[in-house]
């Protein structure tokens, strides 16, 4: 059973608007979350992280929100740019003693110029 | 900057061949990982290593083995390649106590 789910396989957004990518998880023991961006034929690039002791983390145009009660996190990109077009993966880890992550299936974002 | 390199970007092999995928990181990271990425399935962990000569199975280790003789190098071995091992293989590393993994560019393997 998929413990980390990205239910939207794709998303299209106009340049300059907000992109919201969603991720749901089932394991309440997950305490650290990462977002990666991946271009075709390249490895994933780390984007932003959030610990379960926070509900928001911001880095430039990227903000991640965590709702622990709903077991839901989202990545907001504002404003969206054509260069943001990529596949985005969320990943979750269940404790500082392990470095294993469970990855979602990814959401393909297309930012239209 | 962390640099993770993988020996090949593209590989074509025949069924039954033994395949070696090499990964090298230059940041003295203790932890190294091998994933495969398939459409609709995301990234799935094959094996990982916390230290030299140490390895642990991930979620899909069947048909694979690994070797870590030096801290900077982590090899993935397909003992007898099969067509269902056609995939994108990604290596990653992270430092001790660090929660972020850094990925290499990937190796796209085609098994005919």
mmCIF file of C-alpha atoms in Angstrom:
data_model
loop_
_atom_site.group_PDB
_atom_site.id
_atom_site.type_symbol
_atom_site.label_atom_id
_atom_site.label_comp_id
_atom_site.label_asym_id
_atom_site.label_seq_id
_atom_site.Cartn_x
_atom_site.Cartn_y
_atom_site.Cartn_z
ATOM 1 C CA UNK A 1 0.000 0.000 0.000
ATOM 2 C CA UNK A 2 1.324 3.416 -0.972
ATOM 3 C CA UNK A 3 2.304 5.299 2.194
ATOM 4 C CA UNK A 4 3.014 8.542 0.343
ATOM 5 C CA UNK A 5 0.568 9.581 -2.337
ATOM 6 C CA UNK A 6 0.566 12.287 -4.932
ATOM 7 C CA UNK A 7 -2.891 11.928 -6.373
ATOM 8 C CA UNK A 8 -2.480 14.398 -9.218
ATOM 9 C CA UNK A 9 -0.210 12.965 -11.908
ATOM 10 C CA UNK A 10 -0.122 16.280 -13.747
ATOM 11 C CA UNK A 11 -0.890 19.961 -13.328
ATOM 12 C CA UNK A 12 -0.880 22.899 -15.746
ATOM 13 C CA UNK A 13 -0.551 26.490 -14.554
ATOM 14 C CA UNK A 14 -0.177 29.820 -16.292
ATOM 15 C CA UNK A 15 3.106 31.650 -15.886
ATOM 16 C CA UNK A 16 2.962 34.083 -12.966
ATOM 17 C CA UNK A 17 0.181 32.215 -11.164
ATOM 18 C CA UNK A 18 0.467 29.981 -8.123
ATOM 19 C CA UNK A 19 1.247 26.273 -8.472
ATOM 20 C CA UNK A 20 0.038 24.024 -5.654
ATOM 21 C CA UNK A 21 1.303 20.469 -5.515
ATOM 22 C CA UNK A 22 -0.190 18.115 -2.968
ATOM 23 C CA UNK A 23 1.041 15.088 -1.084
ATOM 24 C CA UNK A 24 -0.773 12.823 1.384
ATOM 25 C CA UNK A 25 0.731 10.264 3.717
ATOM 26 C CA UNK A 26 -0.631 7.533 5.914
ATOM 27 C CA UNK A 27 2.067 6.937 8.546
ATOM 28 C CA UNK A 28 1.761 9.294 11.531
ATOM 29 C CA UNK A 29 5.351 8.416 12.486
ATOM 30 C CA UNK A 30 6.724 10.315 9.497
ATOM 31 C CA UNK A 31 8.557 13.292 10.930
ATOM 32 C CA UNK A 32 10.504 14.824 8.057
ATOM 33 C CA UNK A 33 9.481 15.624 4.521
ATOM 34 C CA UNK A 34 11.349 16.622 1.398
ATOM 35 C CA UNK A 35 10.364 17.950 -2.004
ATOM 36 C CA UNK A 36 12.443 17.249 -5.080
ATOM 37 C CA UNK A 37 12.242 18.565 -8.612
ATOM 38 C CA UNK A 38 13.243 16.360 -11.521
ATOM 39 C CA UNK A 39 13.875 17.290 -15.134
ATOM 40 C CA UNK A 40 13.860 14.564 -17.803
ATOM 41 C CA UNK A 41 17.097 12.571 -18.008
ATOM 42 C CA UNK A 42 18.440 14.208 -14.831
ATOM 43 C CA UNK A 43 18.552 13.199 -11.192
ATOM 44 C CA UNK A 44 16.159 14.758 -8.667
ATOM 45 C CA UNK A 45 17.245 18.090 -7.210
ATOM 46 C CA UNK A 46 16.462 18.899 -3.598
ATOM 47 C CA UNK A 47 14.037 21.786 -3.310
ATOM 48 C CA UNK A 48 12.805 22.288 0.237
ATOM 49 C CA UNK A 49 12.189 20.338 3.433
ATOM 50 C CA UNK A 50 9.988 20.545 6.501
ATOM 51 C CA UNK A 51 10.143 18.954 9.908
ATOM 52 C CA UNK A 52 6.995 17.791 11.679
ATOM 53 C CA UNK A 53 7.602 20.333 14.433
ATOM 54 C CA UNK A 54 6.788 23.068 11.923
ATOM 55 C CA UNK A 55 3.751 23.754 9.798
ATOM 56 C CA UNK A 56 5.404 25.980 7.219
ATOM 57 C CA UNK A 57 8.789 26.475 5.620
ATOM 58 C CA UNK A 58 9.612 29.068 3.021
ATOM 59 C CA UNK A 59 12.510 29.472 0.605
ATOM 60 C CA UNK A 60 12.146 32.182 -1.992
ATOM 61 C CA UNK A 61 9.282 31.318 -4.331
ATOM 62 C CA UNK A 62 8.775 27.930 -2.683
ATOM 63 C CA UNK A 63 6.722 27.324 0.452
ATOM 64 C CA UNK A 64 5.842 23.974 1.957
ATOM 65 C CA UNK A 65 2.872 23.620 4.308
ATOM 66 C CA UNK A 66 2.358 20.667 6.623
ATOM 67 C CA UNK A 67 -0.986 19.713 8.148
ATOM 68 C CA UNK A 68 -0.200 16.871 10.535
ATOM 69 C CA UNK A 69 -3.775 16.206 11.578
ATOM 70 C CA UNK A 70 -4.751 15.718 7.946
ATOM 71 C CA UNK A 71 -1.460 13.980 7.082
ATOM 72 C CA UNK A 72 -1.130 16.347 4.174
ATOM 73 C CA UNK A 73 1.588 18.566 2.815
ATOM 74 C CA UNK A 74 1.599 20.946 -0.091
ATOM 75 C CA UNK A 75 4.208 22.811 -2.084
ATOM 76 C CA UNK A 76 3.338 26.304 -3.285
ATOM 77 C CA UNK A 77 5.308 27.967 -6.053
ATOM 78 C CA UNK A 78 4.669 31.678 -6.471
ATOM 79 C CA UNK A 79 5.014 33.048 -9.065
ATOM 80 C CA UNK A 80 5.310 30.055 -11.352
ATOM 81 C CA UNK A 81 7.873 30.259 -14.145
ATOM 82 C CA UNK A 82 8.303 28.144 -17.293
ATOM 83 C CA UNK A 83 11.575 26.793 -15.851
ATOM 84 C CA UNK A 84 9.552 25.245 -13.028
ATOM 85 C CA UNK A 85 8.104 22.746 -15.505
ATOM 86 C CA UNK A 86 9.312 19.401 -14.153
ATOM 87 C CA UNK A 87 8.182 16.386 -12.148
ATOM 88 C CA UNK A 88 7.910 17.041 -8.421
ATOM 89 C CA UNK A 89 8.309 14.291 -5.841
ATOM 90 C CA UNK A 90 7.507 14.446 -2.159
ATOM 91 C CA UNK A 91 9.296 12.095 0.229
ATOM 92 C CA UNK A 92 8.747 11.191 3.876
ATOM 93 C CA UNK A 93 10.991 9.759 6.564
ATOM 94 C CA UNK A 94 9.953 8.081 9.780
ATOM 95 C CA UNK A 95 12.579 9.174 12.224
ATOM 96 C CA UNK A 96 16.065 10.577 12.764
ATOM 97 C CA UNK A 97 17.438 7.102 13.282
ATOM 98 C CA UNK A 98 16.706 6.135 9.748
ATOM 99 C CA UNK A 99 17.665 7.829 6.539
ATOM 100 C CA UNK A 100 15.209 5.924 4.431
ATOM 101 C CA UNK A 101 12.603 7.893 2.573
ATOM 102 C CA UNK A 102 9.347 6.825 1.021
ATOM 103 C CA UNK A 103 8.722 8.695 -2.216
ATOM 104 C CA UNK A 104 5.454 9.620 -3.842
ATOM 105 C CA UNK A 105 4.771 8.844 -7.487
ATOM 106 C CA UNK A 106 5.344 12.418 -8.626
ATOM 107 C CA UNK A 107 3.329 15.238 -10.176
ATOM 108 C CA UNK A 108 4.274 16.627 -13.569
ATOM 109 C CA UNK A 109 3.967 20.417 -13.516
ATOM 110 C CA UNK A 110 3.698 22.343 -16.745
ATOM 111 C CA UNK A 111 3.932 26.111 -16.557
ATOM 112 C CA UNK A 112 2.462 27.720 -19.638
ATOM 113 C CA UNK A 113 4.050 30.901 -20.966
ATOM 114 C CA UNK B 1 28.437 21.636 -3.749
ATOM 115 C CA UNK B 2 27.702 17.980 -3.301
ATOM 116 C CA UNK B 3 28.574 15.988 -6.361
ATOM 117 C CA UNK B 4 27.239 12.520 -7.029
ATOM 118 C CA UNK B 5 28.353 10.955 -10.284
ATOM 119 C CA UNK B 6 27.212 7.799 -12.005
ATOM 120 C CA UNK B 7 29.438 5.909 -14.398
ATOM 121 C CA UNK B 8 27.049 5.810 -17.344
ATOM 122 C CA UNK B 9 24.074 7.878 -18.454
ATOM 123 C CA UNK B 10 22.758 5.209 -20.818
ATOM 124 C CA UNK B 11 23.360 1.477 -20.974
ATOM 125 C CA UNK B 12 22.017 -1.249 -23.229
ATOM 126 C CA UNK B 13 22.487 -4.830 -22.065
ATOM 127 C CA UNK B 14 21.241 -8.250 -23.061
ATOM 128 C CA UNK B 15 19.149 -10.549 -20.904
ATOM 129 C CA UNK B 16 21.372 -12.667 -18.663
ATOM 130 C CA UNK B 17 24.327 -10.290 -18.666
ATOM 131 C CA UNK B 18 25.941 -9.173 -15.427
ATOM 132 C CA UNK B 19 25.626 -5.406 -15.091
ATOM 133 C CA UNK B 20 27.585 -3.041 -12.873
ATOM 134 C CA UNK B 21 26.352 0.463 -12.094
ATOM 135 C CA UNK B 22 28.859 2.660 -10.312
ATOM 136 C CA UNK B 23 28.211 5.672 -8.115
ATOM 137 C CA UNK B 24 30.785 8.014 -6.606
ATOM 138 C CA UNK B 25 30.248 10.927 -4.223
ATOM 139 C CA UNK B 26 32.827 13.518 -3.283
ATOM 140 C CA UNK B 27 31.433 14.823 0.013
ATOM 141 C CA UNK B 28 32.623 12.115 2.395
ATOM 142 C CA UNK B 29 29.011 11.077 3.005
ATOM 143 C CA UNK B 30 28.392 8.031 5.162
ATOM 144 C CA UNK B 31 25.064 7.069 3.613
ATOM 145 C CA UNK B 32 24.530 5.978 0.033
ATOM 146 C CA UNK B 33 21.402 4.729 -1.715
ATOM 147 C CA UNK B 34 20.277 3.071 -4.928
ATOM 148 C CA UNK B 35 16.789 3.715 -6.288
ATOM 149 C CA UNK B 36 14.976 2.883 -9.455
ATOM 150 C CA UNK B 37 12.407 5.168 -11.013
ATOM 151 C CA UNK B 38 9.580 3.824 -13.120
ATOM 152 C CA UNK B 39 6.596 5.702 -14.577
ATOM 153 C CA UNK B 40 3.685 5.798 -12.161
ATOM 154 C CA UNK B 41 5.723 4.196 -9.373
ATOM 155 C CA UNK B 42 7.973 7.022 -8.239
ATOM 156 C CA UNK B 43 11.343 6.221 -6.704
ATOM 157 C CA UNK B 44 11.738 2.883 -5.021
ATOM 158 C CA UNK B 45 14.670 2.014 -2.765
ATOM 159 C CA UNK B 46 16.711 -1.014 -3.818
ATOM 160 C CA UNK B 47 19.603 -1.023 -1.339
ATOM 161 C CA UNK B 48 21.362 1.397 0.943
ATOM 162 C CA UNK B 49 24.556 1.570 2.948
ATOM 163 C CA UNK B 50 25.408 3.374 6.168
ATOM 164 C CA UNK B 51 29.104 2.640 6.085
ATOM 165 C CA UNK B 52 31.870 0.903 4.207
ATOM 166 C CA UNK B 53 31.210 -2.803 3.692
ATOM 167 C CA UNK B 54 27.772 -2.374 5.194
ATOM 168 C CA UNK B 55 24.539 -2.801 3.237
ATOM 169 C CA UNK B 56 20.847 -3.095 3.921
ATOM 170 C CA UNK B 57 17.980 -4.151 1.716
ATOM 171 C CA UNK B 58 15.494 -1.572 0.618
ATOM 172 C CA UNK B 59 11.995 -2.213 -0.617
ATOM 173 C CA UNK B 60 12.818 -4.041 -3.866
ATOM 174 C CA UNK B 61 16.196 -5.831 -3.506
ATOM 175 C CA UNK B 62 15.318 -8.950 -5.505
ATOM 176 C CA UNK B 63 17.620 -9.450 -8.473
ATOM 177 C CA UNK B 64 20.161 -6.918 -7.218
ATOM 178 C CA UNK B 65 23.235 -6.857 -5.020
ATOM 179 C CA UNK B 66 25.544 -4.052 -3.938
ATOM 180 C CA UNK B 67 29.120 -3.453 -2.955
ATOM 181 C CA UNK B 68 30.690 -0.709 -0.892
ATOM 182 C CA UNK B 69 34.418 -1.261 -0.553
ATOM 183 C CA UNK B 70 35.278 2.428 -0.232
ATOM 184 C CA UNK B 71 33.351 5.201 1.433
ATOM 185 C CA UNK B 72 32.935 7.253 -1.722
ATOM 186 C CA UNK B 73 31.822 4.434 -4.018
ATOM 187 C CA UNK B 74 28.629 2.375 -4.039
ATOM 188 C CA UNK B 75 28.052 -0.179 -6.776
ATOM 189 C CA UNK B 76 24.800 -1.777 -7.847
ATOM 190 C CA UNK B 77 25.064 -5.198 -9.469
ATOM 191 C CA UNK B 78 22.473 -6.958 -11.577
ATOM 192 C CA UNK B 79 23.660 -10.548 -11.423
ATOM 193 C CA UNK B 80 21.646 -11.667 -14.432
ATOM 194 C CA UNK B 81 19.832 -8.811 -16.119
ATOM 195 C CA UNK B 82 16.203 -9.280 -17.054
ATOM 196 C CA UNK B 83 13.874 -7.163 -19.170
ATOM 197 C CA UNK B 84 11.883 -6.096 -16.093
ATOM 198 C CA UNK B 85 15.020 -4.376 -14.812
ATOM 199 C CA UNK B 86 14.815 -1.860 -17.634
ATOM 200 C CA UNK B 87 14.540 1.386 -15.693
ATOM 201 C CA UNK B 88 16.152 4.637 -14.602
ATOM 202 C CA UNK B 89 18.619 3.964 -11.776
ATOM 203 C CA UNK B 90 19.398 6.754 -9.358
ATOM 204 C CA UNK B 91 22.154 6.910 -6.767
ATOM 205 C CA UNK B 92 21.980 9.259 -3.778
ATOM 206 C CA UNK B 93 24.079 10.118 -0.756
ATOM 207 C CA UNK B 94 23.652 11.909 2.549
ATOM 208 C CA UNK B 95 25.877 12.843 5.453
ATOM 209 C CA UNK B 96 25.612 11.354 8.919
ATOM 210 C CA UNK B 97 22.837 13.121 10.803
ATOM 211 C CA UNK B 98 21.719 14.950 7.673
ATOM 212 C CA UNK B 99 18.203 14.366 6.439
ATOM 213 C CA UNK B 100 18.668 15.524 2.829
ATOM 214 C CA UNK B 101 19.727 13.124 0.090
ATOM 215 C CA UNK B 102 21.597 14.321 -2.974
ATOM 216 C CA UNK B 103 21.127 12.504 -6.233
ATOM 217 C CA UNK B 104 23.299 11.687 -9.192
ATOM 218 C CA UNK B 105 22.150 12.240 -12.786
ATOM 219 C CA UNK B 106 20.838 8.705 -13.193
ATOM 220 C CA UNK B 107 21.578 5.779 -15.491
ATOM 221 C CA UNK B 108 18.943 4.739 -17.963
ATOM 222 C CA UNK B 109 19.296 0.997 -18.440
ATOM 223 C CA UNK B 110 17.655 -0.899 -21.260
ATOM 224 C CA UNK B 111 17.725 -4.699 -21.068
ATOM 225 C CA UNK B 112 16.933 -6.407 -24.354
#
